[in-house]
CSV table of C-alpha atoms in Angstrom, one decimal:
chain,number,residue,atom,x,y,z
W,259,UNK,CA,-6.1,-7.2,10.3
W,260,UNK,CA,-4.7,-5.1,7.0
W,261,UNK,CA,-7.9,-4.0,5.4
W,262,UNK,CA,-8.7,-2.3,2.1
W,263,UNK,CA,-12.3,-0.5,1.2
W,264,UNK,CA,-12.9,1.2,-2.3
W,265,UNK,CA,-15.0,3.9,-2.5
W,266,UNK,CA,-16.2,6.0,-5.3
W,267,UNK,CA,-19.3,6.7,-7.6
W,268,UNK,CA,-21.5,3.6,-9.3
W,269,UNK,CA,-22.7,5.2,-12.2
W,270,UNK,CA,-20.3,7.2,-14.4
W,271,UNK,CA,-21.7,8.8,-17.8
W,272,UNK,CA,-19.7,8.2,-20.7
W,273,UNK,CA,-16.7,10.7,-21.6
W,274,UNK,CA,-16.9,11.4,-18.1
W,275,UNK,CA,-13.9,11.0,-15.3
W,276,UNK,CA,-14.2,7.6,-13.1
W,277,UNK,CA,-13.4,8.8,-9.5
W,278,UNK,CA,-12.2,5.9,-6.9
W,279,UNK,CA,-10.7,5.8,-3.8
W,280,UNK,CA,-8.8,3.1,-1.4
W,281,UNK,CA,-9.1,3.6,2.2
W,282,UNK,CA,-6.5,1.4,4.0
W,283,UNK,CA,-6.9,0.5,7.6
W,284,UNK,CA,-4.8,-1.8,10.1
W,285,UNK,CA,-1.1,-0.4,8.5
W,286,UNK,CA,0.4,2.1,7.0
W,287,UNK,CA,0.2,3.3,3.3
W,288,UNK,CA,3.7,5.0,3.8
W,289,UNK,CA,5.9,1.8,3.4
W,290,UNK,CA,8.7,0.9,1.2
W,291,UNK,CA,7.4,-2.8,1.4
W,292,UNK,CA,4.4,-2.3,-0.8
W,293,UNK,CA,2.8,-1.6,-4.0
W,294,UNK,CA,-0.8,-0.4,-3.9
W,295,UNK,CA,-2.6,-1.8,-6.9
W,296,UNK,CA,-5.9,-1.2,-9.3
W,297,UNK,CA,-7.3,-4.2,-10.4
W,298,UNK,CA,-10.7,-4.5,-12.5
W,299,UNK,CA,-13.0,-7.0,-14.2
W,300,UNK,CA,-15.6,-6.8,-16.4
W,301,UNK,CA,-18.6,-8.5,-15.9
W,302,UNK,CA,-18.0,-12.1,-16.6
W,303,UNK,CA,-14.3,-11.7,-18.0
W,304,UNK,CA,-10.4,-12.2,-16.1
W,305,UNK,CA,-8.7,-9.8,-14.1
W,306,UNK,CA,-7.1,-7.2,-15.7
W,307,UNK,CA,-4.3,-5.1,-13.9
W,308,UNK,CA,-4.7,-1.3,-13.8
W,309,UNK,CA,-1.8,0.1,-12.2
W,310,UNK,CA,-0.4,1.2,-8.9
W,311,UNK,CA,1.7,3.2,-7.1
W,312,UNK,CA,4.3,2.8,-4.6
W,313,UNK,CA,5.2,5.2,-1.1
W,314,UNK,CA,7.4,7.7,-2.8
W,315,UNK,CA,4.8,8.0,-5.6
W,316,UNK,CA,6.2,6.5,-8.7
W,317,UNK,CA,3.6,4.9,-10.3
W,318,UNK,CA,3.5,2.2,-13.6
W,319,UNK,CA,0.6,1.9,-15.7
W,320,UNK,CA,-0.6,-0.4,-18.3
W,321,UNK,CA,-0.2,0.9,-21.5
W,322,UNK,CA,-3.3,-0.1,-22.6
W,323,UNK,CA,-5.1,2.2,-21.1
W,324,UNK,CA,-3.6,4.5,-23.0
W,325,UNK,CA,-2.9,7.4,-21.2
W,326,UNK,CA,-6.1,7.9,-19.3
W,327,UNK,CA,-4.8,6.7,-16.0
W,328,UNK,CA,-3.5,8.6,-12.8
W,329,UNK,CA,-3.3,6.7,-9.1
W,330,UNK,CA,-2.3,9.0,-6.4
W,331,UNK,CA,-1.5,8.5,-2.5
W,332,UNK,CA,-2.5,10.7,0.2
W,333,UNK,CA,-0.2,9.5,3.5
W,334,UNK,CA,-2.4,12.0,5.5
W,335,UNK,CA,-5.1,9.8,5.1
W,336,UNK,CA,-3.6,6.5,4.0
W,337,UNK,CA,-5.6,6.4,1.3
W,338,UNK,CA,-4.8,6.1,-2.5
W,339,UNK,CA,-7.0,7.1,-5.7
W,340,UNK,CA,-7.1,5.8,-9.1
W,341,UNK,CA,-8.9,8.4,-12.0
W,342,UNK,CA,-9.8,7.4,-15.0
W,343,UNK,CA,-10.7,9.8,-18.0
W,344,UNK,CA,-13.0,9.6,-20.9
W,345,UNK,CA,-14.7,6.1,-20.0
W,346,UNK,CA,-16.9,4.2,-22.2
W,347,UNK,CA,-19.2,1.3,-21.5
W,348,UNK,CA,-15.8,-1.2,-21.8
W,349,UNK,CA,-14.7,0.3,-19.0
W,350,UNK,CA,-18.1,-0.6,-16.4
W,351,UNK,CA,-16.1,-3.4,-14.4
W,352,UNK,CA,-15.4,-4.3,-10.5
W,353,UNK,CA,-12.5,-2.3,-9.4
W,354,UNK,CA,-10.5,-3.7,-6.7
W,355,UNK,CA,-8.0,-2.2,-5.1
W,356,UNK,CA,-4.7,-4.4,-3.8
W,357,UNK,CA,-1.8,-4.6,-1.9
W,358,UNK,CA,1.3,-6.2,-3.3
W,359,UNK,CA,3.6,-7.0,-1.1
W,360,UNK,CA,7.3,-7.3,-1.8
W,361,UNK,CA,9.5,-9.8,-0.4
W,362,UNK,CA,13.1,-7.7,-0.5
W,363,UNK,CA,15.7,-10.6,0.0
W,364,UNK,CA,13.8,-12.5,-3.8
W,365,UNK,CA,12.1,-9.5,-5.0
W,366,UNK,CA,9.3,-11.8,-5.2
W,367,UNK,CA,5.8,-9.6,-4.9
W,368,UNK,CA,1.9,-10.9,-4.8
W,369,UNK,CA,-1.2,-9.2,-4.0
W,370,UNK,CA,-2.0,-10.4,-0.4
W,371,UNK,CA,-4.8,-8.3,0.6
W,372,UNK,CA,-7.7,-6.8,-1.5
W,373,UNK,CA,-10.7,-4.7,-1.1
W,374,UNK,CA,-14.3,-6.4,-1.3
W,375,UNK,CA,-14.5,-4.4,-5.0
W,376,UNK,CA,-16.9,-1.6,-6.4
W,377,UNK,CA,-19.5,-2.2,-9.4
W,378,UNK,CA,-19.0,0.6,-11.5
W,379,UNK,CA,-21.3,1.2,-14.4
W,380,UNK,CA,-20.9,3.7,-17.5
W,381,UNK,CA,-24.1,4.6,-18.6
W,382,UNK,CA,-25.9,7.8,-19.8
V,566,UNK,CA,3.9,-7.6,-22.4
V,567,UNK,CA,4.2,-10.9,-20.5
V,568,UNK,CA,1.3,-13.3,-21.8
V,569,UNK,CA,-0.1,-16.0,-19.7
V,570,UNK,CA,-1.8,-19.0,-20.3
V,571,UNK,CA,-3.8,-21.2,-18.3
V,572,UNK,CA,-5.1,-24.7,-19.2
V,573,UNK,CA,-7.7,-25.9,-19.3
V,574,UNK,CA,-10.2,-23.1,-19.0
V,575,UNK,CA,-12.5,-25.2,-17.2
V,576,UNK,CA,-13.1,-28.3,-15.5
V,577,UNK,CA,-14.5,-30.4,-13.7
V,578,UNK,CA,-13.7,-33.4,-10.7
V,579,UNK,CA,-15.5,-35.4,-8.3
V,580,UNK,CA,-14.7,-34.8,-4.8
V,581,UNK,CA,-11.5,-36.8,-3.6
V,582,UNK,CA,-10.1,-35.9,-7.2
V,583,UNK,CA,-6.3,-34.9,-8.0
V,584,UNK,CA,-6.4,-31.7,-9.8
V,585,UNK,CA,-4.4,-29.7,-12.1
V,586,UNK,CA,-4.1,-26.5,-13.3
V,587,UNK,CA,-1.4,-25.4,-15.7
V,588,UNK,CA,-0.2,-22.0,-16.8
V,589,UNK,CA,2.5,-21.0,-19.3
V,590,UNK,CA,4.5,-17.7,-19.5
V,591,UNK,CA,5.1,-16.1,-22.9
V,592,UNK,CA,9.1,-15.5,-21.9
V,593,UNK,CA,11.0,-16.7,-18.4
V,594,UNK,CA,9.7,-15.3,-15.4
V,595,UNK,CA,11.9,-17.2,-12.8
V,596,UNK,CA,9.3,-18.2,-10.0
V,597,UNK,CA,7.6,-14.6,-9.6
V,598,UNK,CA,4.2,-16.2,-10.2
V,599,UNK,CA,1.1,-16.3,-7.9
V,600,UNK,CA,-2.0,-17.9,-7.6
V,601,UNK,CA,-5.3,-17.0,-6.8
V,602,UNK,CA,-8.9,-18.2,-6.4
V,603,UNK,CA,-12.0,-16.4,-6.7
V,604,UNK,CA,-15.5,-17.3,-5.3
V,605,UNK,CA,-18.1,-15.6,-7.4
V,606,UNK,CA,-18.9,-12.4,-6.2
V,607,UNK,CA,-15.8,-12.3,-4.1
V,608,UNK,CA,-12.3,-10.4,-4.8
V,609,UNK,CA,-9.4,-12.8,-5.3
V,610,UNK,CA,-7.8,-15.0,-2.7
V,611,UNK,CA,-3.9,-15.1,-2.5
V,612,UNK,CA,-3.0,-19.1,-2.3
V,613,UNK,CA,0.7,-20.0,-3.7
V,614,UNK,CA,3.4,-16.8,-4.2
V,615,UNK,CA,6.7,-17.5,-5.7
V,616,UNK,CA,5.6,-20.5,-7.8
V,617,UNK,CA,5.4,-22.6,-4.6
V,618,UNK,CA,5.3,-20.7,-1.6
V,619,UNK,CA,2.4,-21.1,0.5
V,620,UNK,CA,0.1,-18.1,2.0
V,621,UNK,CA,-0.7,-18.5,5.7
V,622,UNK,CA,-3.9,-20.2,6.2
V,623,UNK,CA,-4.4,-21.7,2.6
V,624,UNK,CA,-5.1,-25.7,2.8
V,625,UNK,CA,-2.6,-27.6,2.8
V,626,UNK,CA,-4.3,-29.7,-0.2
V,627,UNK,CA,-3.3,-27.2,-2.6
V,628,UNK,CA,0.3,-26.6,-3.8
V,629,UNK,CA,2.2,-25.0,-6.8
V,630,UNK,CA,5.5,-25.7,-8.8
V,631,UNK,CA,7.7,-24.9,-11.8
V,632,UNK,CA,9.9,-22.4,-12.9
V,633,UNK,CA,10.7,-20.2,-16.2
V,634,UNK,CA,8.2,-20.4,-18.5
V,635,UNK,CA,5.4,-23.7,-17.0
V,636,UNK,CA,4.2,-23.3,-13.8
V,637,UNK,CA,1.0,-25.7,-11.7
V,638,UNK,CA,-1.1,-25.5,-9.2
V,639,UNK,CA,-2.3,-28.7,-7.7
V,640,UNK,CA,-5.5,-29.6,-5.5
V,641,UNK,CA,-4.3,-33.3,-4.2
V,642,UNK,CA,-8.0,-34.2,-3.0
V,643,UNK,CA,-10.5,-32.0,-4.2
V,644,UNK,CA,-12.8,-30.5,-1.5
V,645,UNK,CA,-16.6,-29.2,-2.0
V,646,UNK,CA,-15.5,-25.5,-1.2
V,647,UNK,CA,-12.8,-25.6,-3.8
V,648,UNK,CA,-15.3,-24.5,-6.5
V,649,UNK,CA,-13.9,-21.4,-7.9
V,650,UNK,CA,-12.0,-19.8,-10.5
V,651,UNK,CA,-8.3,-19.8,-10.5
V,652,UNK,CA,-6.3,-17.0,-12.0
V,653,UNK,CA,-2.5,-17.2,-12.4
V,654,UNK,CA,-0.5,-14.0,-12.2
V,655,UNK,CA,3.3,-12.9,-13.2
V,656,UNK,CA,4.8,-10.3,-11.1
V,657,UNK,CA,8.5,-10.5,-12.8
V,658,UNK,CA,7.5,-7.3,-14.9
V,659,UNK,CA,4.8,-4.5,-15.1
V,660,UNK,CA,2.7,-4.8,-16.7
V,661,UNK,CA,1.4,-6.9,-14.2
V,662,UNK,CA,-0.5,-10.0,-16.2
V,663,UNK,CA,-3.0,-12.8,-15.2
V,664,UNK,CA,-3.9,-15.9,-16.7
V,665,UNK,CA,-7.5,-15.9,-18.2
V,666,UNK,CA,-8.4,-17.9,-15.7
V,667,UNK,CA,-9.5,-21.7,-15.2
V,668,UNK,CA,-13.5,-22.5,-13.2
V,669,UNK,CA,-13.3,-25.8,-11.6
V,670,UNK,CA,-16.8,-27.1,-11.0
V,671,UNK,CA,-17.3,-30.1,-8.5
V,672,UNK,CA,-19.5,-33.0,-10.2
């Protein structure tokens, strides 16, 4: 059974960098069948897609986060990571990592496995 | 960006009712539309993918339909455990986008 688990600091100071890691178990991150996503949810709000990384290292980011994001992959540890720079209170959210399954024949994709989420609070 | 608009934003229904949630995309997304259920304090759970395909283990009372710009999630006979927030999401292009959510309460 595939499992994803987020880890990282729960409190980050304004203007600093938020860093989270997602550890994948029960399956290899080094596969051409999946995108590895970060998604966040501000308190009381909906879901916001942050970006994803492919096993090749290709990345796609949400332009709304204006160049503050880096997503990276560590295949030796079966992990992928998120860095978000210059954080403010608006970045306070539950951060989820999730696997996006790509159906080769039809090209459809969907988020089939999610981590439990980790709350990151930006505050001095 | 493709905008996803759900309606209603919230609804209240009784056990056994047939419930329909609508999602509209700002442009044609074919069948690249997924539905998720989220309970408070939990991660979203995939219900339906590719507009109408069932995710394994999801009760058969959940179904999805639509293509292009208009999509529907239907719960044929509402159960108490269906109280949750439901989100649609397009996987047609990046950035991936979600609807704003529909909060479903049981009367």
